[in-house]
């Protein structure tokens, strides 16, 4: 029997929770003007926000939309700082309730998980499905046994159905004030269809994404009895020794998504691939015996270096960018690429 939680809205609007939420929202943004402005009358602003939440007069401010190309075009929505505090306040209280029901291999936006965890599990699964890469007792790096259904959900964040999401949340949360607050956040995203979609960039969108697709996780793990399944936001992989079994599961998963969640697979990006050919997952091209950076990730870094040489990016900034990129690139077999990137950064000073 599913446990339901009553009268927990008070925990969300508790001043101590709002202070914690404020500290999380300002993290790495302490020098931003909007943070500095909010902090000039910090307690007054927090108490005013609490009063609005208490009286249910709170309304999120309009989202600021900007376009990000990296390389595909994405529409990112930026919430006002006070609204981000509310998002953190909600997640602080609701995440522990829902997270314990998530499957072990749901990897995105969860404490102790992430892309490193997803990669670790992926390689564990490859070894099990391929029997450690051995065929007739011999290791053959060019013919790794087994297949991967690499799946992507079409326009996921744009297609999340608000009514379905709310009904899923109501199974655990029996507090109409919380449902009211979630509706305020969902309705703040204005697209062609006001009853679906969540803004990319919101903390609550990331959290709700896991709640929504937990339905898929349970279908895959408990109905289809799939053993080797990993999901990272709307990307997921299933590994198996039988290509035919994966084809059957693919059809059943697509039907479930359409019927139950009003979603569909992106058929151009959802393919069954031999493990010997390498699988593009969580930012890397993953082979049994090594891991490569995506080509577009290398191109993006080279473009930034070109901008630096043209004077569009200061030296301090390019070094900061490189540090983050290098930490990521080290996860792949990329020594030669990293050395070349360093050479290009410093070549103009030689």
CSV table of C-alpha atoms in Angstrom, one decimal:
chain,number,residue,atom,x,y,z
A,1,UNK,CA,0.0,0.0,0.0
A,2,UNK,CA,1.4,3.4,-1.0
A,3,UNK,CA,1.9,5.8,2.0
A,4,UNK,CA,0.4,9.2,1.6
A,5,UNK,CA,1.7,12.4,3.2
A,6,UNK,CA,-0.7,14.9,4.7
A,7,UNK,CA,-0.3,18.5,5.9
A,8,UNK,CA,3.3,18.9,4.9
A,9,UNK,CA,2.9,22.3,3.2
A,10,UNK,CA,3.9,23.9,6.5
A,11,UNK,CA,7.3,22.3,6.1
A,12,UNK,CA,7.8,23.9,2.7
A,13,UNK,CA,6.9,27.4,4.0
A,14,UNK,CA,8.8,27.0,7.3
A,15,UNK,CA,11.2,29.9,7.6
A,16,UNK,CA,14.1,27.6,8.3
A,17,UNK,CA,13.4,25.7,5.1
A,18,UNK,CA,13.2,28.9,3.2
A,19,UNK,CA,16.6,30.0,4.6
A,20,UNK,CA,18.1,26.7,3.5
A,21,UNK,CA,16.5,27.1,0.1
A,22,UNK,CA,17.8,30.6,-0.2
A,23,UNK,CA,21.4,29.4,0.5
A,24,UNK,CA,21.1,26.7,-2.1
A,25,UNK,CA,19.6,29.1,-4.7
A,26,UNK,CA,22.5,31.6,-4.2
A,27,UNK,CA,25.2,29.0,-4.4
A,28,UNK,CA,27.9,29.9,-7.1
A,29,UNK,CA,25.8,33.1,-7.8
A,30,UNK,CA,26.8,35.3,-4.9
A,31,UNK,CA,28.1,38.1,-7.1
A,32,UNK,CA,25.0,38.3,-9.3
A,33,UNK,CA,23.2,41.6,-9.0
A,34,UNK,CA,19.8,40.0,-8.4
A,35,UNK,CA,21.3,38.0,-5.4
A,36,UNK,CA,22.9,41.1,-4.0
A,37,UNK,CA,19.7,43.1,-4.4
A,38,UNK,CA,17.6,40.3,-2.6
A,39,UNK,CA,20.2,40.2,0.2
A,40,UNK,CA,19.9,43.9,1.0
A,41,UNK,CA,16.7,43.2,2.9
A,42,UNK,CA,17.1,39.4,3.2
A,43,UNK,CA,14.8,38.6,6.1
A,44,UNK,CA,12.1,41.0,5.0
A,45,UNK,CA,12.1,39.5,1.5
A,46,UNK,CA,12.0,35.9,2.9
A,47,UNK,CA,9.2,36.8,5.3
A,48,UNK,CA,7.2,38.4,2.5
A,49,UNK,CA,7.7,35.3,0.3
A,50,UNK,CA,6.6,33.1,3.2
A,51,UNK,CA,3.5,35.3,3.7
A,52,UNK,CA,2.5,35.0,0.0
A,53,UNK,CA,3.0,31.2,0.2
A,54,UNK,CA,1.0,31.0,3.5
A,55,UNK,CA,-1.9,33.1,2.1
A,56,UNK,CA,-1.7,31.4,-1.3
A,57,UNK,CA,-1.3,34.7,-3.1
A,58,UNK,CA,2.2,33.7,-4.4
A,59,UNK,CA,2.6,34.1,-8.2
A,60,UNK,CA,5.9,33.2,-10.0
A,61,UNK,CA,7.4,36.0,-12.1
A,62,UNK,CA,7.5,35.5,-15.9
A,63,UNK,CA,10.3,33.3,-17.1
A,64,UNK,CA,13.3,34.8,-18.9
A,65,UNK,CA,13.8,32.8,-22.1
A,66,UNK,CA,17.1,32.5,-23.9
A,67,UNK,CA,18.4,30.2,-26.7
A,68,UNK,CA,21.4,27.9,-26.1
A,69,UNK,CA,23.1,26.2,-29.1
A,70,UNK,CA,25.5,23.4,-28.1
A,71,UNK,CA,25.1,22.3,-31.0
A,72,UNK,CA,21.4,21.6,-31.0
A,73,UNK,CA,19.2,24.5,-30.2
A,74,UNK,CA,17.5,24.5,-26.8
A,75,UNK,CA,15.2,27.0,-25.2
A,76,UNK,CA,16.3,27.6,-21.6
A,77,UNK,CA,14.0,29.2,-19.1
A,78,UNK,CA,15.4,31.3,-16.2
A,79,UNK,CA,13.3,31.8,-13.1
A,80,UNK,CA,13.5,34.9,-10.9
A,81,UNK,CA,15.7,34.4,-7.9
A,82,UNK,CA,12.8,34.4,-5.4
A,83,UNK,CA,11.0,31.7,-7.5
A,84,UNK,CA,14.2,29.6,-7.4
A,85,UNK,CA,14.1,29.8,-3.6
A,86,UNK,CA,10.5,28.4,-3.8
A,87,UNK,CA,11.7,25.6,-6.1
A,88,UNK,CA,14.4,24.6,-3.6
A,89,UNK,CA,12.0,24.8,-0.7
A,90,UNK,CA,9.6,22.3,-2.5
A,91,UNK,CA,12.4,19.9,-3.5
A,92,UNK,CA,13.9,20.0,0.0
A,93,UNK,CA,10.7,18.5,1.4
A,94,UNK,CA,9.3,16.4,-1.5
A,95,UNK,CA,12.6,14.8,-2.8
A,96,UNK,CA,13.2,12.6,0.3
A,97,UNK,CA,9.6,11.3,0.0
A,98,UNK,CA,9.8,10.4,-3.7
A,99,UNK,CA,13.4,9.4,-4.0
A,100,UNK,CA,13.1,6.3,-1.9
A,101,UNK,CA,10.6,5.0,-4.4
A,102,UNK,CA,12.9,5.6,-7.4
A,103,UNK,CA,14.7,2.6,-8.9
A,104,UNK,CA,18.4,2.2,-8.2
A,105,UNK,CA,19.4,2.9,-11.8
A,106,UNK,CA,17.6,6.2,-12.2
A,107,UNK,CA,20.7,8.3,-12.3
A,108,UNK,CA,20.1,11.9,-13.0
A,109,UNK,CA,19.6,14.7,-10.5
A,110,UNK,CA,19.8,12.4,-7.4
A,111,UNK,CA,22.2,12.5,-4.5
A,112,UNK,CA,25.0,10.0,-4.9
A,113,UNK,CA,24.1,9.3,-8.5
A,114,UNK,CA,24.9,11.3,-11.7
A,115,UNK,CA,26.8,10.5,-15.0
A,116,UNK,CA,29.7,8.8,-13.3
A,117,UNK,CA,27.4,6.4,-11.5
A,118,UNK,CA,25.5,5.8,-14.8
A,119,UNK,CA,28.8,5.1,-16.6
A,120,UNK,CA,29.9,2.7,-13.9
A,121,UNK,CA,26.6,0.8,-14.1
A,122,UNK,CA,26.8,0.7,-17.9
A,123,UNK,CA,30.2,-0.9,-17.9
A,124,UNK,CA,29.1,-3.4,-15.3
A,125,UNK,CA,26.1,-4.3,-17.5
A,126,UNK,CA,28.3,-4.6,-20.6
A,127,UNK,CA,30.6,-7.1,-18.9
A,128,UNK,CA,27.7,-9.2,-17.7
A,129,UNK,CA,25.8,-9.2,-21.0
A,130,UNK,CA,28.9,-9.9,-23.0
A,131,UNK,CA,30.3,-12.4,-20.5
A,132,UNK,CA,33.4,-10.3,-20.1
A,133,UNK,CA,33.8,-9.9,-23.8
A,134,UNK,CA,34.6,-13.6,-24.3
A,135,UNK,CA,33.4,-15.7,-27.2
A,136,UNK,CA,34.0,-19.4,-26.8
A,137,UNK,CA,36.3,-18.6,-23.9
A,138,UNK,CA,38.4,-16.0,-25.8
A,139,UNK,CA,38.4,-12.2,-25.6
A,140,UNK,CA,37.6,-10.6,-28.9
A,141,UNK,CA,37.5,-6.7,-28.8
A,142,UNK,CA,36.1,-6.5,-32.3
A,143,UNK,CA,33.1,-8.7,-31.7
A,144,UNK,CA,31.7,-8.0,-28.2
A,145,UNK,CA,28.6,-10.1,-27.7
A,146,UNK,CA,25.3,-8.5,-27.0
A,147,UNK,CA,23.2,-5.5,-28.0
A,148,UNK,CA,21.9,-2.2,-26.5
A,149,UNK,CA,18.6,-0.5,-27.1
A,150,UNK,CA,19.7,3.2,-26.9
A,151,UNK,CA,16.5,5.2,-26.4
A,152,UNK,CA,15.5,8.9,-26.4
A,153,UNK,CA,12.1,10.3,-25.7
A,154,UNK,CA,10.9,12.8,-28.3
A,155,UNK,CA,10.7,16.4,-27.0
A,156,UNK,CA,10.4,15.1,-23.4
A,157,UNK,CA,10.2,18.4,-21.4
A,158,UNK,CA,7.9,20.0,-23.9
A,159,UNK,CA,5.4,17.0,-23.8
A,160,UNK,CA,5.1,16.2,-20.1
A,161,UNK,CA,1.3,16.2,-19.4
A,162,UNK,CA,0.4,18.4,-16.4
A,163,UNK,CA,-2.7,16.4,-15.4
A,164,UNK,CA,-0.8,13.1,-15.5
A,165,UNK,CA,2.1,14.5,-13.5
A,166,UNK,CA,-0.3,16.0,-10.8
A,167,UNK,CA,-2.2,12.6,-10.5
A,168,UNK,CA,1.1,10.8,-10.0
A,169,UNK,CA,2.1,13.3,-7.3
A,170,UNK,CA,-1.3,13.0,-5.6
A,171,UNK,CA,-0.7,9.3,-5.0
A,172,UNK,CA,1.8,10.3,-2.3
A,173,UNK,CA,0.9,13.9,-1.5
A,174,UNK,CA,-2.5,14.4,0.1
A,175,UNK,CA,-2.1,18.2,0.6
A,176,UNK,CA,-4.1,20.5,-1.7
A,177,UNK,CA,-1.9,23.4,-0.9
A,178,UNK,CA,1.2,21.7,-2.2
A,179,UNK,CA,-0.8,20.7,-5.4
A,180,UNK,CA,-1.8,24.4,-5.7
A,181,UNK,CA,1.8,25.5,-5.5
A,182,UNK,CA,3.0,23.0,-8.1
A,183,UNK,CA,0.2,24.2,-10.4
A,184,UNK,CA,1.5,27.7,-10.0
A,185,UNK,CA,4.9,26.6,-11.2
A,186,UNK,CA,3.6,24.4,-14.1
A,187,UNK,CA,1.2,27.2,-15.4
A,188,UNK,CA,4.1,29.7,-15.4
A,189,UNK,CA,5.5,27.8,-18.5
A,190,UNK,CA,3.5,29.3,-21.4
A,191,UNK,CA,3.7,27.3,-24.6
A,192,UNK,CA,1.2,26.6,-27.3
A,193,UNK,CA,-0.5,24.0,-25.1
A,194,UNK,CA,-1.0,25.2,-21.5
A,195,UNK,CA,-1.6,21.7,-20.2
A,196,UNK,CA,1.8,20.3,-21.0
A,197,UNK,CA,5.5,21.1,-20.9
A,198,UNK,CA,8.1,22.1,-18.3
A,199,UNK,CA,10.8,24.7,-18.7
A,200,UNK,CA,14.4,23.5,-19.2
A,201,UNK,CA,16.5,25.1,-16.5
A,202,UNK,CA,14.1,24.8,-13.5
A,203,UNK,CA,15.2,22.7,-10.5
A,204,UNK,CA,11.5,21.6,-10.2
A,205,UNK,CA,11.5,20.5,-13.8
A,206,UNK,CA,14.4,18.1,-13.2
A,207,UNK,CA,12.7,16.7,-10.1
A,208,UNK,CA,9.3,16.3,-11.7
A,209,UNK,CA,11.0,14.7,-14.7
A,210,UNK,CA,12.1,11.8,-12.4
A,211,UNK,CA,8.7,11.5,-10.8
A,212,UNK,CA,7.0,11.3,-14.3
A,213,UNK,CA,9.4,8.8,-15.8
A,214,UNK,CA,9.5,6.7,-12.6
A,215,UNK,CA,6.3,5.3,-14.1
A,216,UNK,CA,8.4,4.0,-17.1
A,217,UNK,CA,11.1,2.7,-14.8
A,218,UNK,CA,8.5,0.6,-12.9
A,219,UNK,CA,7.0,-0.7,-16.1
A,220,UNK,CA,10.4,-1.7,-17.5
A,221,UNK,CA,11.7,-3.3,-14.3
A,222,UNK,CA,8.5,-4.9,-12.9
A,223,UNK,CA,6.3,-5.5,-15.9
A,224,UNK,CA,8.9,-6.4,-18.6
A,225,UNK,CA,11.3,-7.8,-16.0
A,226,UNK,CA,14.3,-6.1,-17.6
A,227,UNK,CA,17.5,-6.6,-15.7
A,228,UNK,CA,20.0,-4.3,-17.4
A,229,UNK,CA,18.3,-0.9,-17.6
A,230,UNK,CA,19.7,2.6,-16.9
A,231,UNK,CA,17.9,5.9,-17.2
A,232,UNK,CA,19.5,9.4,-17.2
A,233,UNK,CA,16.7,12.0,-17.5
A,234,UNK,CA,14.9,11.1,-20.8
A,235,UNK,CA,17.8,9.0,-22.2
A,236,UNK,CA,17.8,5.3,-21.3
A,237,UNK,CA,19.6,2.1,-22.3
A,238,UNK,CA,18.6,-1.5,-22.1
A,239,UNK,CA,21.3,-4.2,-22.6
A,240,UNK,CA,20.6,-7.8,-23.6
A,241,UNK,CA,22.2,-10.7,-25.5
A,242,UNK,CA,19.2,-11.0,-27.8
A,243,UNK,CA,18.4,-8.4,-30.4
A,244,UNK,CA,14.9,-9.9,-30.9
A,245,UNK,CA,14.1,-9.5,-27.2
A,246,UNK,CA,15.1,-5.8,-27.4
A,247,UNK,CA,12.9,-5.3,-30.5
A,248,UNK,CA,9.9,-6.7,-28.5
A,249,UNK,CA,10.7,-4.5,-25.5
A,250,UNK,CA,11.1,-1.4,-27.8
A,251,UNK,CA,7.5,-1.9,-29.1
A,252,UNK,CA,6.0,-2.4,-25.7
A,253,UNK,CA,7.8,0.6,-24.2
A,254,UNK,CA,6.7,2.8,-27.0
A,255,UNK,CA,3.1,1.7,-26.5
A,256,UNK,CA,3.3,2.3,-22.7
A,257,UNK,CA,4.7,5.8,-23.2
A,258,UNK,CA,1.9,6.7,-25.7
A,259,UNK,CA,-0.9,5.1,-23.7
A,260,UNK,CA,0.1,6.0,-20.1
A,261,UNK,CA,2.3,9.1,-20.3
A,262,UNK,CA,1.3,10.7,-23.6
A,263,UNK,CA,5.0,10.5,-24.8
A,264,UNK,CA,6.7,8.7,-27.6
A,265,UNK,CA,10.1,7.4,-28.5
A,266,UNK,CA,12.3,9.5,-30.9
A,267,UNK,CA,12.6,6.8,-33.5
A,268,UNK,CA,15.6,8.4,-35.2
A,269,UNK,CA,17.5,8.4,-32.0
A,270,UNK,CA,16.1,5.2,-30.5
A,271,UNK,CA,18.1,2.3,-32.0
A,272,UNK,CA,19.3,-1.2,-31.2
A,273,UNK,CA,23.0,-1.3,-31.6
A,274,UNK,CA,25.7,-4.0,-31.3
A,275,UNK,CA,27.8,-3.5,-28.2
A,276,UNK,CA,30.9,-4.0,-30.4
A,277,UNK,CA,30.1,-0.7,-32.2
A,278,UNK,CA,30.1,1.5,-29.1
A,279,UNK,CA,27.2,3.3,-27.4
A,280,UNK,CA,26.6,7.0,-27.1
A,281,UNK,CA,25.5,7.5,-23.5
A,282,UNK,CA,25.8,10.2,-20.9
A,283,UNK,CA,28.2,12.3,-22.9
A,284,UNK,CA,30.6,9.7,-24.1
A,285,UNK,CA,31.0,7.1,-26.9
A,286,UNK,CA,31.3,3.9,-24.8
A,287,UNK,CA,33.1,0.8,-26.0
A,288,UNK,CA,33.9,-2.3,-24.0
A,289,UNK,CA,37.6,-1.6,-23.9
A,290,UNK,CA,37.8,2.2,-24.0
A,291,UNK,CA,35.7,5.4,-23.9
A,292,UNK,CA,35.9,8.4,-26.2
A,293,UNK,CA,34.7,12.0,-26.0
A,294,UNK,CA,31.9,13.0,-28.3
A,295,UNK,CA,33.3,14.9,-31.3
A,296,UNK,CA,30.9,17.8,-30.7
A,297,UNK,CA,32.3,18.2,-27.2
A,298,UNK,CA,35.8,18.6,-28.6
A,299,UNK,CA,34.6,21.0,-31.3
A,300,UNK,CA,32.9,23.2,-28.7
A,301,UNK,CA,36.2,23.5,-26.7
A,302,UNK,CA,38.1,24.4,-29.9
A,303,UNK,CA,35.5,27.1,-30.8
A,304,UNK,CA,36.0,28.6,-27.3
A,305,UNK,CA,39.8,28.7,-27.9
A,306,UNK,CA,39.3,30.4,-31.2
A,307,UNK,CA,37.1,33.0,-29.4
A,308,UNK,CA,39.8,33.5,-26.8
A,309,UNK,CA,42.5,34.1,-29.5
A,310,UNK,CA,40.2,36.7,-31.1
A,311,UNK,CA,40.0,38.5,-27.8
A,312,UNK,CA,36.4,37.6,-27.1
A,313,UNK,CA,37.2,35.6,-24.0
A,314,UNK,CA,39.8,36.8,-21.4
A,315,UNK,CA,42.6,34.5,-20.4
A,316,UNK,CA,41.2,33.9,-16.9
A,317,UNK,CA,37.9,32.8,-18.4
A,318,UNK,CA,39.4,30.3,-20.9
A,319,UNK,CA,41.5,28.7,-18.2
A,320,UNK,CA,38.4,28.4,-16.0
A,321,UNK,CA,36.6,26.8,-19.0
A,322,UNK,CA,39.5,24.5,-19.7
A,323,UNK,CA,39.6,23.3,-16.1
A,324,UNK,CA,36.0,22.2,-16.2
A,325,UNK,CA,36.4,20.6,-19.6
A,326,UNK,CA,39.6,18.9,-18.6
A,327,UNK,CA,38.0,17.3,-15.5
A,328,UNK,CA,35.2,16.0,-17.8
A,329,UNK,CA,37.6,14.9,-20.6
A,330,UNK,CA,39.7,12.9,-18.1
A,331,UNK,CA,36.8,10.4,-17.8
A,332,UNK,CA,37.5,9.3,-21.4
A,333,UNK,CA,40.7,8.0,-23.1
A,334,UNK,CA,41.6,11.5,-24.2
A,335,UNK,CA,45.2,12.2,-23.3
A,336,UNK,CA,46.2,13.1,-26.8
A,337,UNK,CA,43.2,15.4,-27.3
A,338,UNK,CA,43.8,17.1,-23.9
A,339,UNK,CA,47.4,17.8,-24.8
A,340,UNK,CA,46.4,19.3,-28.1
A,341,UNK,CA,43.9,21.5,-26.5
A,342,UNK,CA,46.5,22.8,-24.0
A,343,UNK,CA,48.9,23.4,-26.9
A,344,UNK,CA,46.3,25.5,-28.8
A,345,UNK,CA,45.5,27.6,-25.7
A,346,UNK,CA,49.1,28.6,-25.1
A,347,UNK,CA,50.3,28.6,-28.8
A,348,UNK,CA,49.6,32.3,-29.3
A,349,UNK,CA,51.9,33.2,-26.4
A,350,UNK,CA,54.9,31.2,-27.7
